[in-house]
């Protein structure tokens, strides 16, 4: 089936099988930043933004994204202009193996978009669905809080 | 023994015993925390992991796993499966070579039993390999797997390691081909065994004024690396087999694949791309043999990626152990005798069966001085999932026993637990009493501790957690608090075994390519090795272009395990860069001579990317390279270095925790955790912190929440993230990492290892804190609320009776 969606700000039209999950469709189209850690909705490695909300793309059918806006890690920034969250993860040594990083950054963006100055507890809650076996969460939490600290009250990034 | 160690493979004198903490201030790249060389690409989602390639015509593999804990395969009927559209190849014991090997990714010869076949006529646990289908799509492969008809003769199974040792127990490895090191006894289900006595153990116990003996039990733990085991294979344009695999050990993978696939080493290229975490789980030749075989048979690219459930059930786990610790002590608090007995469960196959358990002893027993030591160990087969290497490699198990025991001994003596430890713990100059007896499947080199800041780790940790508050914590009411601590040591590489090498070459913009066989699996080693190169060559880290690792293009390295990369490969990088530096100085001297401006070669030095003279003249590396490439004295400035160490300097650490125990629910909450670590000079302090935080949080899960459970038939019940509970960001306590500097003369720029020691601490530290809070000594992990609550009720009942 043919589906049309807005992907990272651009209109795309894809051929997808009706049972294909969004993770697979994205990866098949070269968007490899979206990872597969469990394919059961339990790790957040595959998180993307669907109309601005964080969803595990392994549980969303590609067809369900038709007519909606999808943002992946590739849509946030690039080498020339990384997103402040991507920069903060780098600056705080919050990345070890990096497999969880795209999902965490997406989750943090979803949070900061609605709550630009979250409490530490809110940040911990936002990352709770993102098991990271490497970092112990200390530095990822610091990274998100550092970006939040630069947000002027109410100004979302 | 401050004599130089001359055993480096290239015969170069390396460790001159020189160097001290004083020189660290002069370092320009080491001891700083520059941006990690791979961080930005990973943050952007660009990291290319093993499964991030899709090749034309690639086949997808799915496995059929054993539904039985123990069975003989009577027949496999593949006819229906073959009819499934898109099926290209089906592999099973009837059509692959039968060559015994071990999946353990260790040096040659591996000290693990050869008890594994690509496919066998027998299955030995629920989740063992039965057959494999390669098809055009994963769906077609899965459909075909469902159509395989296998007839099993179900055999009696044994799930308990103690029962596995009983006469008449089912024999799990009854195949004639299986072999192992001395102690291996397949008829009795023994994968490995070892008995060591050091000193007169009987006499020491006889002299002891008090003797304490206790039993402890520690469970399986799943690695849960977020990236599952993945491999993609293909034939390149020269018809060579390329294996792109998520591995910690590319060179071991190549060597073992060559043997079991019966393909010469020179026909195989193993590529380690970006790795999504390993923790020992990828120190294993776990799955790449199957896509490789499919590629060899079909000539098509092939891909195998495990699902999360397959990862938990059918990859590798931490060895469960039953430990018995016995100590003899004098009333003044002097330890005189230490005895440890370990019964370990390796599951159906013996990967790392010997060495994990010898490390249980090797990291723990020598931490405290005693007159005599005894170690008794058996690792047994059962019909449960397979254990292997896991960060800490026996240490987390052993320290649960040792450091619980030290607290109990102190209590028995009426001594402060910290004072008791301080009295007995080793220090600089002490000998590692068991280093020789506990070598890697053979006698090890003797060891003496040189750098050791254990006492300072204790001081700094006590101050950070404010240990003086301990007596004032609330210990009445429903919710009680307590504090606990533990002392730890680990190792840096496998002495006399681990070898790493590096190659460096100069480019005409003054940058360098650095090629290492070492595998960065998320540890940061690419950055750390780049810093060592930058320091040695006097350039910014950004001038180093590192590449790791590819058996065609990078020199040999044993791999990312045994806390060896910084300590071993780091020195090989330093040697290679020192050689390149000498060549730069030679070339500069020749350039000046050629220009009629001869200089004193011996007075030259390097600084800020240039060779400098005392009179202020300088030649930049870029100019030197341009000249040596194109104009005069033409040659490539490049060098290589290899390193192996007969020493294994331990990092030391003291861990502290404050916990809250709810006596009504049995719930334990970690409020604060402090890890003070002496890892020598921290090359990249932020990464050392990250290793500590990550290692501790992983081990807090091991201590409190991670519970791998099985039904009576041996099926794993907790085979997903939902039921197998790791620590999350919400469980993380207030965490403080303290890096206590020391200078290790045998390490690169004074460094020792840091990656595994954090995993050793949380088990005993939390057990001790819980005992402090509620007066109950639990001797078993995981410390689930049920266990705490039950122990609490038992204590209440006991108090009511008396
Ligand atoms: S892969 Fe989607 S949540 Fe884990
Ligand atoms: S950095 Fe490896 S899982 Fe988070």
XYZ file of C-alpha atoms in Angstrom, chain A residues 19 24 27-28 31-45 59 73-83 85-87 89-102 104-105 120-142, chain B residues 33-36 38-49 51-53 139 221-228 274-277 279 303 305-308 390-391 520-524 684 686-687 689-691 693-695 697-699 701 706 720-722 724 726-735:
146
model
C 1.698 -5.187 8.466
C 11.163 -1.247 9.563
C 15.180 1.716 8.374
C 14.301 0.416 4.928
C 16.922 6.192 8.473
C 19.152 3.973 10.573
C 19.221 6.162 13.676
C 16.030 4.470 14.797
C 17.237 1.313 16.572
C 15.730 -2.035 17.481
C 16.419 -3.103 21.061
C 13.401 -5.253 21.896
C 10.630 -4.786 19.323
C 8.114 -5.041 22.140
C 7.798 -1.434 23.271
C 10.047 -1.906 26.304
C 13.301 -0.103 25.492
C 12.651 3.127 23.621
C 15.569 2.569 21.235
C 4.609 -0.797 17.923
C 16.735 11.517 15.228
C 17.930 12.466 11.737
C 15.384 15.281 11.717
C 16.832 16.954 14.798
C 20.245 18.020 13.632
C 23.300 17.225 11.570
C 27.080 17.576 11.770
C 26.876 21.250 10.871
C 24.062 22.003 13.263
C 23.377 19.442 15.954
C 20.299 19.973 18.113
C 20.202 18.058 23.115
C 22.529 16.189 20.780
C 25.281 18.654 21.626
C 24.775 14.508 25.232
C 28.157 14.870 23.556
C 29.416 17.530 25.966
C 28.382 15.609 29.080
C 29.955 12.305 27.965
C 26.427 10.926 28.159
C 27.066 8.582 25.239
C 28.912 5.299 25.650
C 27.832 2.693 23.111
C 25.287 5.139 21.729
C 22.613 2.570 20.934
C 20.129 4.133 23.343
C 21.091 7.715 22.521
C 18.732 8.501 19.624
C 16.790 9.213 24.732
C 17.308 12.394 22.729
C 15.118 16.431 37.696
C 12.350 14.028 38.608
C 10.494 14.818 35.392
C 13.668 14.143 33.412
C 14.166 10.834 35.193
C 10.565 9.928 34.420
C 10.999 10.846 30.791
C 14.051 8.561 30.482
C 12.555 5.737 32.548
C 11.354 3.890 29.462
C 14.867 3.942 28.030
C 17.005 1.273 29.653
C 20.642 2.164 29.084
C 23.034 -0.599 30.058
C 26.126 1.581 29.724
C 25.849 4.967 31.380
C 23.916 4.416 34.597
C 21.810 7.462 33.564
C 23.846 9.982 35.593
C 25.256 11.828 32.614
C 22.189 11.594 30.325
C 20.115 13.204 33.101
C 22.739 15.933 33.473
C 38.053 14.874 29.069
C 37.879 15.927 25.433
C 34.753 15.265 23.377
C 34.696 11.562 22.623
C 32.599 9.094 18.121
C 30.052 10.919 20.275
C 28.618 13.392 17.782
C 27.962 10.851 15.054
C 26.202 8.637 17.589
C 24.112 11.541 18.879
C 23.075 12.245 15.300
C 21.990 8.630 14.845
C 24.719 7.982 12.309
C 26.651 5.255 14.099
C 26.668 2.271 11.851
C 26.222 -0.893 13.850
C 22.878 -4.522 11.386
C 22.959 -1.128 9.670
C 23.766 -2.520 6.241
C 9.009 -13.664 7.582
C 22.427 -12.209 35.303
C 21.606 -11.275 31.697
C 23.886 -8.793 29.906
C 21.072 -6.827 28.269
C 23.371 -4.960 25.907
C 20.845 -2.810 24.088
C 22.162 -3.916 20.714
C 21.412 -7.614 20.234
C 30.218 0.277 15.918
C 29.134 -1.958 18.834
C 26.072 -1.304 20.994
C 27.458 -2.597 24.276
C 29.744 -6.424 28.841
C 22.096 -11.695 8.161
C 20.097 -10.742 14.449
C 18.776 -12.200 17.679
C 15.488 -11.080 19.183
C 15.474 -9.841 22.767
C 30.210 -10.943 32.097
C 31.780 -7.689 33.277
C 35.642 0.108 21.294
C 32.316 -1.386 22.339
C 31.128 1.820 23.983
C 33.889 1.959 26.557
C 35.527 4.989 24.973
C 39.704 10.498 30.305
C 34.629 11.726 32.458
C 34.740 8.327 30.791
C 33.181 8.262 35.815
C 30.853 6.928 33.146
C 32.306 3.427 33.458
C 28.325 4.891 37.107
C 27.252 2.427 34.444
C 29.009 -0.530 36.045
C 23.994 0.737 38.234
C 24.192 -2.501 36.237
C 25.305 -4.275 39.398
C 20.164 -4.451 39.212
C 17.270 -8.671 38.065
C 12.014 -9.816 28.054
C 12.767 -6.356 29.420
C 9.296 -6.173 30.881
C 13.603 -8.943 33.655
C 17.036 -3.609 35.073
C 17.610 -0.440 37.023
C 15.995 2.548 35.322
C 16.624 6.265 35.594
C 13.992 6.354 38.339
C 15.829 3.748 40.432
C 19.154 5.571 40.195
C 20.204 6.833 43.630
C 22.126 10.004 44.302
C 25.477 8.938 42.883
